[in-house]
Short mmCIF file of N, CA and C and ligand atoms in Angstrom, two decimals:
data_model
loop_
_atom_site.label_atom_id
_atom_site.label_comp_id
_atom_site.label_asym_id
_atom_site.label_seq_id
_atom_site.Cartn_x
_atom_site.Cartn_y
_atom_site.Cartn_z
N MET A 1 61.67 -3.59 54.60
CA MET A 1 60.19 -3.66 54.67
C MET A 1 59.61 -3.15 53.35
N SER A 2 58.84 -3.97 52.69
CA SER A 2 58.26 -3.48 51.43
C SER A 2 56.98 -2.72 51.74
N SER A 3 56.69 -1.73 50.93
CA SER A 3 55.55 -0.85 51.20
C SER A 3 54.37 -1.22 50.32
N PRO A 4 53.15 -1.13 50.86
CA PRO A 4 51.96 -1.29 50.01
C PRO A 4 51.67 -0.03 49.18
N LEU A 5 52.46 1.03 49.42
CA LEU A 5 52.28 2.29 48.68
C LEU A 5 53.27 2.27 47.52
N THR A 6 52.76 2.16 46.31
CA THR A 6 53.62 1.79 45.18
C THR A 6 53.96 2.94 44.23
N ARG A 7 53.38 4.11 44.46
CA ARG A 7 53.73 5.25 43.60
C ARG A 7 53.27 6.53 44.28
N ILE A 8 53.79 7.66 43.84
CA ILE A 8 53.12 8.93 44.11
C ILE A 8 52.03 9.04 43.06
N ASP A 9 50.78 8.91 43.50
CA ASP A 9 49.67 8.97 42.54
C ASP A 9 49.47 10.41 42.06
N HIS A 10 49.44 11.33 43.03
CA HIS A 10 49.36 12.74 42.62
C HIS A 10 49.77 13.66 43.76
N ILE A 11 50.04 14.89 43.39
CA ILE A 11 50.23 15.98 44.35
C ILE A 11 49.08 16.93 44.13
N GLY A 12 48.33 17.21 45.19
CA GLY A 12 47.15 18.07 45.10
C GLY A 12 47.53 19.53 45.35
N ILE A 13 47.20 20.39 44.42
CA ILE A 13 47.59 21.80 44.48
C ILE A 13 46.33 22.66 44.44
N ALA A 14 46.15 23.48 45.47
CA ALA A 14 44.96 24.32 45.58
C ALA A 14 45.18 25.63 44.84
N CYS A 15 44.14 26.10 44.13
CA CYS A 15 44.26 27.37 43.41
C CYS A 15 42.92 28.09 43.40
N HIS A 16 42.97 29.38 43.11
CA HIS A 16 41.73 30.17 43.03
C HIS A 16 41.07 30.05 41.66
N ASP A 17 41.88 29.87 40.61
CA ASP A 17 41.35 29.91 39.23
C ASP A 17 41.95 28.75 38.45
N LEU A 18 41.15 27.70 38.27
CA LEU A 18 41.65 26.46 37.65
C LEU A 18 42.19 26.72 36.24
N ASP A 19 41.44 27.46 35.43
CA ASP A 19 41.85 27.65 34.03
C ASP A 19 43.17 28.41 33.96
N ALA A 20 43.30 29.46 34.76
CA ALA A 20 44.54 30.25 34.74
C ALA A 20 45.71 29.42 35.24
N THR A 21 45.48 28.60 36.25
CA THR A 21 46.57 27.80 36.83
C THR A 21 47.00 26.71 35.86
N VAL A 22 46.03 26.08 35.21
CA VAL A 22 46.36 25.06 34.20
C VAL A 22 47.14 25.70 33.06
N ASP A 23 46.76 26.91 32.67
CA ASP A 23 47.52 27.62 31.62
C ASP A 23 48.97 27.85 32.05
N PHE A 24 49.15 28.21 33.33
CA PHE A 24 50.50 28.40 33.85
C PHE A 24 51.32 27.11 33.74
N TYR A 25 50.73 25.98 34.15
CA TYR A 25 51.47 24.71 34.11
C TYR A 25 51.78 24.29 32.68
N ARG A 26 50.88 24.65 31.74
CA ARG A 26 51.12 24.32 30.33
C ARG A 26 52.23 25.21 29.76
N SER A 27 52.10 26.53 29.98
CA SER A 27 53.04 27.44 29.32
C SER A 27 54.41 27.42 29.99
N THR A 28 54.46 27.12 31.27
CA THR A 28 55.74 27.14 31.99
C THR A 28 56.47 25.81 31.89
N TYR A 29 55.72 24.71 32.09
CA TYR A 29 56.37 23.39 32.17
C TYR A 29 56.04 22.47 31.01
N GLY A 30 55.01 22.83 30.23
CA GLY A 30 54.62 21.98 29.11
C GLY A 30 53.70 20.83 29.49
N PHE A 31 53.13 20.84 30.71
CA PHE A 31 52.23 19.75 31.12
C PHE A 31 50.83 19.98 30.52
N GLU A 32 50.25 18.91 29.96
CA GLU A 32 48.92 19.00 29.34
C GLU A 32 47.87 18.39 30.25
N VAL A 33 46.64 18.85 30.10
CA VAL A 33 45.53 18.30 30.88
C VAL A 33 45.20 16.90 30.35
N PHE A 34 45.16 15.93 31.28
CA PHE A 34 44.81 14.55 30.94
C PHE A 34 43.33 14.30 31.17
N HIS A 35 42.77 15.00 32.18
CA HIS A 35 41.40 14.70 32.61
C HIS A 35 40.89 15.88 33.44
N THR A 36 39.60 16.21 33.31
CA THR A 36 38.99 17.20 34.21
C THR A 36 37.68 16.63 34.75
N GLU A 37 37.31 17.02 35.95
CA GLU A 37 36.01 16.63 36.50
C GLU A 37 35.65 17.55 37.66
N THR A 38 34.37 17.50 38.03
CA THR A 38 33.90 18.16 39.24
C THR A 38 33.52 17.09 40.24
N ASN A 39 34.01 17.23 41.48
CA ASN A 39 33.66 16.28 42.54
C ASN A 39 32.81 17.05 43.56
N ASP A 40 31.48 16.88 43.45
CA ASP A 40 30.56 17.65 44.29
C ASP A 40 30.76 17.34 45.77
N GLU A 41 30.97 16.07 46.08
CA GLU A 41 31.14 15.67 47.48
C GLU A 41 32.33 16.40 48.11
N GLN A 42 33.43 16.51 47.35
CA GLN A 42 34.64 17.16 47.87
C GLN A 42 34.60 18.68 47.66
N GLY A 43 33.65 19.15 46.85
CA GLY A 43 33.52 20.60 46.63
C GLY A 43 34.62 21.18 45.77
N VAL A 44 35.04 20.41 44.74
CA VAL A 44 36.14 20.89 43.89
C VAL A 44 35.86 20.66 42.41
N ARG A 45 36.45 21.56 41.61
CA ARG A 45 36.63 21.36 40.18
C ARG A 45 38.12 21.08 40.02
N GLU A 46 38.48 20.09 39.20
CA GLU A 46 39.88 19.69 39.19
C GLU A 46 40.37 19.31 37.81
N ALA A 47 41.67 19.46 37.61
CA ALA A 47 42.33 18.99 36.39
C ALA A 47 43.49 18.09 36.79
N MET A 48 43.61 16.97 36.10
CA MET A 48 44.74 16.05 36.32
C MET A 48 45.73 16.23 35.17
N LEU A 49 46.97 16.56 35.50
CA LEU A 49 48.05 16.71 34.51
C LEU A 49 48.98 15.52 34.68
N LYS A 50 49.05 14.66 33.68
CA LYS A 50 49.84 13.44 33.83
C LYS A 50 51.32 13.75 33.69
N ILE A 51 52.10 13.26 34.65
CA ILE A 51 53.55 13.48 34.61
C ILE A 51 54.25 12.28 33.99
N ASN A 52 53.92 11.08 34.49
CA ASN A 52 54.56 9.87 33.93
C ASN A 52 53.80 8.62 34.34
N ASP A 53 53.99 7.56 33.56
CA ASP A 53 53.51 6.25 33.97
C ASP A 53 54.46 5.70 35.04
N THR A 54 53.97 4.77 35.83
CA THR A 54 54.80 4.24 36.92
C THR A 54 54.92 2.72 36.81
N GLY A 55 55.86 2.16 37.55
CA GLY A 55 56.20 0.74 37.42
C GLY A 55 55.11 -0.22 37.86
N ASP A 56 54.12 0.28 38.62
CA ASP A 56 53.04 -0.59 39.09
C ASP A 56 51.84 -0.59 38.15
N GLY A 57 51.99 0.00 36.95
CA GLY A 57 50.88 0.04 36.00
C GLY A 57 50.02 1.29 36.15
N GLY A 58 50.28 2.09 37.20
CA GLY A 58 49.55 3.34 37.42
C GLY A 58 50.29 4.51 36.79
N ALA A 59 50.04 5.69 37.34
CA ALA A 59 50.68 6.90 36.82
C ALA A 59 50.75 7.94 37.92
N SER A 60 51.55 8.96 37.67
CA SER A 60 51.67 10.08 38.60
C SER A 60 51.14 11.34 37.92
N TYR A 61 50.40 12.14 38.70
CA TYR A 61 49.75 13.33 38.18
C TYR A 61 50.01 14.52 39.10
N LEU A 62 49.84 15.72 38.55
CA LEU A 62 49.55 16.88 39.37
C LEU A 62 48.04 17.04 39.33
N GLN A 63 47.46 17.30 40.48
CA GLN A 63 46.00 17.50 40.57
C GLN A 63 45.77 18.96 40.96
N ILE A 64 45.23 19.75 40.03
CA ILE A 64 44.97 21.16 40.31
C ILE A 64 43.52 21.28 40.76
N LEU A 65 43.32 21.90 41.93
CA LEU A 65 42.01 21.91 42.59
C LEU A 65 41.52 23.34 42.80
N GLU A 66 40.29 23.61 42.36
CA GLU A 66 39.65 24.91 42.61
C GLU A 66 38.37 24.66 43.40
N PRO A 67 38.18 25.35 44.51
CA PRO A 67 36.97 25.10 45.29
C PRO A 67 35.72 25.58 44.56
N ILE A 68 34.63 24.84 44.73
CA ILE A 68 33.34 25.29 44.16
C ILE A 68 32.38 25.70 45.28
N ARG A 69 32.80 25.55 46.52
CA ARG A 69 31.96 25.95 47.66
C ARG A 69 32.84 26.54 48.76
N GLU A 70 32.32 27.54 49.44
CA GLU A 70 33.06 28.18 50.53
C GLU A 70 33.32 27.22 51.70
N ASP A 71 32.43 26.21 51.87
CA ASP A 71 32.60 25.30 53.01
C ASP A 71 33.41 24.05 52.64
N SER A 72 34.02 24.03 51.44
CA SER A 72 34.83 22.86 51.05
C SER A 72 36.17 22.88 51.80
N ALA A 73 36.78 21.70 51.91
CA ALA A 73 38.08 21.60 52.59
C ALA A 73 39.12 22.49 51.90
N ILE A 74 39.08 22.54 50.58
CA ILE A 74 40.07 23.34 49.83
C ILE A 74 39.86 24.83 50.08
N ALA A 75 38.60 25.29 50.07
CA ALA A 75 38.34 26.72 50.31
C ALA A 75 38.77 27.10 51.72
N LYS A 76 38.47 26.24 52.69
CA LYS A 76 38.86 26.53 54.08
C LYS A 76 40.39 26.60 54.21
N TRP A 77 41.05 25.67 53.56
CA TRP A 77 42.53 25.63 53.65
C TRP A 77 43.13 26.85 52.98
N MET A 78 42.60 27.25 51.81
CA MET A 78 43.16 28.42 51.10
C MET A 78 42.90 29.72 51.86
N ALA A 79 41.78 29.78 52.59
CA ALA A 79 41.50 30.99 53.37
C ALA A 79 42.62 31.22 54.39
N LYS A 80 43.21 30.12 54.88
CA LYS A 80 44.29 30.21 55.87
C LYS A 80 45.67 30.31 55.23
N ASN A 81 45.86 29.57 54.14
CA ASN A 81 47.22 29.38 53.61
C ASN A 81 47.47 29.97 52.22
N GLY A 82 46.42 30.39 51.53
CA GLY A 82 46.59 30.82 50.14
C GLY A 82 46.78 29.62 49.22
N GLU A 83 47.18 29.89 47.98
CA GLU A 83 47.37 28.81 47.01
C GLU A 83 48.61 27.99 47.38
N GLY A 84 48.65 26.74 46.90
CA GLY A 84 49.85 25.95 47.11
C GLY A 84 49.58 24.46 47.25
N VAL A 85 50.63 23.73 47.67
CA VAL A 85 50.52 22.27 47.80
C VAL A 85 49.62 21.94 48.98
N HIS A 86 48.56 21.20 48.73
CA HIS A 86 47.56 20.89 49.75
C HIS A 86 47.71 19.48 50.31
N HIS A 87 48.02 18.51 49.44
CA HIS A 87 48.17 17.13 49.93
C HIS A 87 49.04 16.34 48.97
N ILE A 88 49.54 15.19 49.46
CA ILE A 88 50.18 14.24 48.56
C ILE A 88 49.39 12.94 48.63
N ALA A 89 49.35 12.26 47.50
CA ALA A 89 48.56 11.04 47.40
C ALA A 89 49.45 9.89 46.96
N PHE A 90 49.37 8.78 47.73
CA PHE A 90 50.11 7.57 47.38
C PHE A 90 49.16 6.56 46.75
N GLY A 91 49.62 5.85 45.75
CA GLY A 91 48.83 4.79 45.15
C GLY A 91 49.01 3.49 45.89
N THR A 92 47.94 2.71 45.94
CA THR A 92 47.99 1.38 46.54
C THR A 92 47.03 0.47 45.78
N ALA A 93 47.33 -0.82 45.78
CA ALA A 93 46.46 -1.76 45.07
C ALA A 93 45.17 -2.03 45.83
N ASP A 94 45.13 -1.73 47.14
CA ASP A 94 43.95 -2.05 47.95
C ASP A 94 43.82 -1.00 49.06
N VAL A 95 42.97 -0.01 48.81
CA VAL A 95 42.90 1.12 49.74
C VAL A 95 42.33 0.73 51.10
N VAL A 96 41.42 -0.24 51.13
CA VAL A 96 40.81 -0.63 52.41
C VAL A 96 41.86 -1.31 53.29
N THR A 97 42.55 -2.30 52.74
CA THR A 97 43.56 -3.02 53.51
C THR A 97 44.69 -2.09 53.95
N THR A 98 45.12 -1.21 53.04
CA THR A 98 46.23 -0.31 53.38
C THR A 98 45.80 0.69 54.45
N THR A 99 44.59 1.26 54.33
CA THR A 99 44.10 2.19 55.35
C THR A 99 44.01 1.48 56.69
N ASP A 100 43.43 0.30 56.70
CA ASP A 100 43.28 -0.44 57.97
C ASP A 100 44.65 -0.69 58.61
N ALA A 101 45.64 -1.03 57.81
CA ALA A 101 46.97 -1.32 58.36
C ALA A 101 47.57 -0.05 58.98
N ILE A 102 47.37 1.10 58.34
CA ILE A 102 47.94 2.35 58.87
C ILE A 102 47.16 2.79 60.11
N VAL A 103 45.84 2.65 60.08
CA VAL A 103 45.02 2.98 61.26
C VAL A 103 45.45 2.09 62.44
N GLY A 104 45.82 0.87 62.13
CA GLY A 104 46.30 -0.06 63.16
C GLY A 104 47.58 0.40 63.83
N LYS A 105 48.28 1.34 63.19
CA LYS A 105 49.50 1.91 63.79
C LYS A 105 49.18 3.17 64.60
N GLY A 106 47.89 3.49 64.75
CA GLY A 106 47.50 4.62 65.60
C GLY A 106 47.31 5.93 64.86
N ILE A 107 47.24 5.88 63.55
CA ILE A 107 47.05 7.10 62.75
C ILE A 107 45.59 7.17 62.31
N ARG A 108 44.98 8.35 62.47
CA ARG A 108 43.56 8.45 62.12
C ARG A 108 43.36 8.57 60.61
N SER A 109 42.39 7.80 60.08
CA SER A 109 41.92 8.07 58.72
C SER A 109 40.74 9.04 58.85
N LEU A 110 40.42 9.73 57.76
CA LEU A 110 39.34 10.72 57.83
C LEU A 110 37.98 10.12 57.52
N TYR A 111 37.94 8.98 56.85
CA TYR A 111 36.65 8.37 56.49
C TYR A 111 36.59 6.94 57.03
N GLU A 112 35.39 6.56 57.50
CA GLU A 112 35.14 5.17 57.92
C GLU A 112 35.21 4.24 56.71
N GLN A 113 34.59 4.69 55.63
CA GLN A 113 34.56 3.92 54.39
C GLN A 113 35.23 4.77 53.30
N PRO A 114 35.95 4.15 52.36
CA PRO A 114 36.56 4.93 51.29
C PRO A 114 35.51 5.64 50.45
N ARG A 115 35.93 6.76 49.84
CA ARG A 115 35.02 7.55 49.01
C ARG A 115 35.55 7.61 47.58
N ARG A 116 34.79 8.33 46.74
CA ARG A 116 35.15 8.41 45.32
C ARG A 116 36.15 9.53 45.09
N GLY A 117 37.23 9.21 44.37
CA GLY A 117 38.21 10.22 44.00
C GLY A 117 38.26 10.39 42.49
N SER A 118 39.33 11.00 42.02
CA SER A 118 39.48 11.31 40.59
C SER A 118 39.45 10.06 39.73
N MET A 119 38.86 10.18 38.58
CA MET A 119 38.93 9.17 37.52
C MET A 119 38.47 7.79 38.00
N GLY A 120 37.42 7.77 38.82
CA GLY A 120 36.88 6.50 39.27
C GLY A 120 37.69 5.83 40.36
N SER A 121 38.63 6.54 40.96
CA SER A 121 39.45 5.95 42.01
C SER A 121 38.66 5.85 43.32
N THR A 122 39.23 5.11 44.26
CA THR A 122 38.66 4.96 45.60
C THR A 122 39.70 5.49 46.57
N ILE A 123 39.26 6.38 47.49
CA ILE A 123 40.25 7.13 48.29
C ILE A 123 39.92 7.16 49.77
N ASN A 124 40.95 7.40 50.58
CA ASN A 124 40.79 7.79 51.97
C ASN A 124 41.91 8.80 52.27
N PHE A 125 41.83 9.45 53.40
CA PHE A 125 42.87 10.40 53.81
C PHE A 125 43.35 10.03 55.20
N LEU A 126 44.60 10.42 55.51
CA LEU A 126 45.15 10.31 56.86
C LEU A 126 45.20 11.70 57.46
N HIS A 127 44.92 11.81 58.74
CA HIS A 127 44.87 13.13 59.37
C HIS A 127 46.25 13.77 59.41
N PRO A 128 46.37 15.03 58.94
CA PRO A 128 47.71 15.65 58.90
C PRO A 128 48.34 15.81 60.28
N LYS A 129 47.52 15.92 61.33
CA LYS A 129 48.10 16.09 62.67
C LYS A 129 48.73 14.79 63.17
N ASP A 130 48.39 13.66 62.54
CA ASP A 130 49.00 12.37 62.90
C ASP A 130 50.14 12.01 61.95
N ALA A 131 50.40 12.87 60.95
CA ALA A 131 51.34 12.50 59.87
C ALA A 131 52.36 13.62 59.64
N HIS A 132 52.84 14.19 60.74
CA HIS A 132 53.90 15.22 60.67
C HIS A 132 53.51 16.38 59.76
N GLY A 133 52.21 16.78 59.84
CA GLY A 133 51.79 18.00 59.16
C GLY A 133 51.49 17.85 57.68
N VAL A 134 51.44 16.59 57.19
CA VAL A 134 51.15 16.39 55.76
C VAL A 134 49.80 15.67 55.63
N LEU A 135 48.88 16.28 54.87
CA LEU A 135 47.63 15.60 54.54
C LEU A 135 47.95 14.56 53.46
N VAL A 136 47.76 13.29 53.80
CA VAL A 136 48.09 12.18 52.90
C VAL A 136 46.81 11.53 52.42
N GLU A 137 46.72 11.35 51.11
CA GLU A 137 45.59 10.64 50.52
C GLU A 137 46.08 9.28 50.05
N LEU A 138 45.26 8.26 50.25
CA LEU A 138 45.55 6.91 49.75
C LEU A 138 44.60 6.66 48.58
N VAL A 139 45.14 6.22 47.45
CA VAL A 139 44.36 6.10 46.22
C VAL A 139 44.46 4.69 45.65
N GLN A 140 43.32 4.08 45.48
CA GLN A 140 43.25 2.86 44.66
C GLN A 140 42.65 3.30 43.33
N ALA A 141 43.50 3.37 42.31
CA ALA A 141 43.01 3.79 40.99
C ALA A 141 42.01 2.77 40.46
N ALA A 142 41.13 3.21 39.58
CA ALA A 142 40.18 2.28 38.97
C ALA A 142 40.93 1.09 38.37
N ASP A 143 42.10 1.36 37.79
CA ASP A 143 42.88 0.31 37.14
C ASP A 143 43.69 -0.54 38.11
N ASP A 144 43.73 -0.18 39.40
CA ASP A 144 44.51 -0.95 40.36
C ASP A 144 43.83 -2.27 40.73
N ALA A 145 42.51 -2.39 40.43
CA ALA A 145 41.80 -3.61 40.82
C ALA A 145 42.05 -4.69 39.78
N HIS A 146 43.10 -5.47 39.99
CA HIS A 146 43.50 -6.47 39.00
C HIS A 146 43.00 -7.87 39.38
N ASP A 147 42.28 -7.98 40.50
CA ASP A 147 41.98 -9.32 41.02
C ASP A 147 40.54 -9.75 40.75
N GLY A 148 39.88 -9.11 39.80
CA GLY A 148 38.58 -9.60 39.38
C GLY A 148 37.41 -8.89 40.03
N HIS A 149 37.62 -8.18 41.18
CA HIS A 149 36.55 -7.36 41.72
C HIS A 149 37.05 -5.93 41.74
N ASP A 150 36.13 -4.97 41.55
CA ASP A 150 36.63 -3.60 41.40
C ASP A 150 36.72 -2.87 42.73
N GLY A 151 36.18 -3.41 43.77
CA GLY A 151 36.38 -2.85 45.11
C GLY A 151 35.72 -1.50 45.32
N HIS A 152 34.86 -1.03 44.42
CA HIS A 152 34.26 0.29 44.59
C HIS A 152 32.94 0.20 45.34
C1 MC0 B 217 44.31 21.18 57.60
N1 MC0 B 217 45.47 21.03 58.26
C2 MC0 B 217 46.41 20.66 57.39
C3 MC0 B 217 45.76 20.58 56.14
N2 MC0 B 217 44.45 20.90 56.31
N3 MC0 B 217 47.70 20.39 57.55
C4 MC0 B 217 48.41 20.04 56.45
N4 MC0 B 217 47.84 19.95 55.20
C5 MC0 B 217 46.54 20.22 55.02
N5 MC0 B 217 46.02 20.13 53.82
C6 MC0 B 217 45.71 21.28 59.68
C7 MC0 B 217 45.32 22.70 60.07
O1 MC0 B 217 46.38 23.59 59.84
C8 MC0 B 217 44.97 22.55 61.52
O2 MC0 B 217 46.15 22.56 62.29
C9 MC0 B 217 44.35 21.16 61.60
O3 MC0 B 217 44.85 20.45 60.45
C10 MC0 B 217 42.83 21.21 61.54
O4 MC0 B 217 42.49 21.93 60.37
P1 MC0 B 217 41.25 22.93 60.25
O5 MC0 B 217 41.68 24.05 59.41
O6 MC0 B 217 40.64 23.19 61.60
O7 MC0 B 217 40.24 22.12 59.36
P2 MC0 B 217 39.36 20.84 59.67
O8 MC0 B 217 39.81 20.08 60.88
O9 MC0 B 217 37.93 21.26 59.58
O10 MC0 B 217 39.71 19.99 58.35
C11 MC0 B 217 41.00 19.48 58.11
C12 MC0 B 217 40.83 18.13 57.37
C13 MC0 B 217 39.94 18.42 56.13
C14 MC0 B 217 42.22 17.65 56.97
C15 MC0 B 217 40.16 17.14 58.31
O11 MC0 B 217 40.58 19.37 55.29
C16 MC0 B 217 39.59 17.20 55.35
O12 MC0 B 217 38.62 16.48 55.68
N6 MC0 B 217 40.35 16.90 54.28
C17 MC0 B 217 40.11 15.71 53.45
C18 MC0 B 217 39.34 16.06 52.22
C19 MC0 B 217 40.04 17.04 51.33
O13 MC0 B 217 41.06 17.63 51.69
N7 MC0 B 217 39.45 17.25 50.15
C20 MC0 B 217 40.00 18.17 49.14
C21 MC0 B 217 40.75 17.44 48.13
P3 MC0 B 217 46.27 23.41 63.64
O14 MC0 B 217 47.69 23.21 64.08
O15 MC0 B 217 45.92 24.82 63.24
O16 MC0 B 217 45.25 22.77 64.56
S1 MC0 B 217 39.65 16.46 47.16
C22 MC0 B 217 40.64 15.32 46.42
O17 MC0 B 217 41.81 15.38 46.60
C23 MC0 B 217 39.97 14.22 45.61
C24 MC0 B 217 38.98 14.77 44.66
C25 MC0 B 217 40.96 13.31 44.91
O18 MC0 B 217 42.18 13.42 45.10
O19 MC0 B 217 40.54 12.44 44.17
#
């Protein structure tokens, strides 16, 4: 069975101090910041550290996330769990079709309509209680739209 999920797009890592954590990843592993942004809707400040390009034309990143609001999903999760791996994200060429197919298997998505993710991507999430305890994000990168419409 071939999968519509064509790469690990990123691993989301929650932290208290974005600058200090990015310094750790640079000085320990040599990873450099590729992109930074604030996502007000998600309540995070984030840095994307590029690990490698992938065979589908996309790339894999570490996504370091610092909450900017106490009521954000990341702040709530860290209050319970502390810093650490928060979610994994798979890349797909079509987030709507892929989400619909997975929802059709009885797994809840968190959003009715996809929302905006890092670097102009379009995202949805699968509920961790339906996915063996892993919060899974589905990502259609801005560059994944190769068919003439951008799908955003
Ligand atoms: C919560 N749970 C998790 C989890 N977060 N399990 C595994 N991994 C996680 N990250 C579990 C809890 O332990 C709990 O289990 C149950 O799910 C309900 O959690 P809760 O603490 O009561 O919290 P809720 O239900 O209010 O929210 C959980 C939910 C939320 C996953 C729905 O965090 C959410 O909407 N997440 C999607 C958005 C998000 O995570 N944004 C931040 C990244 P028990 O057994 O105790 O019932 S933003 C991002 O990533 C963007 C910018 C991007 O990539 O581009």
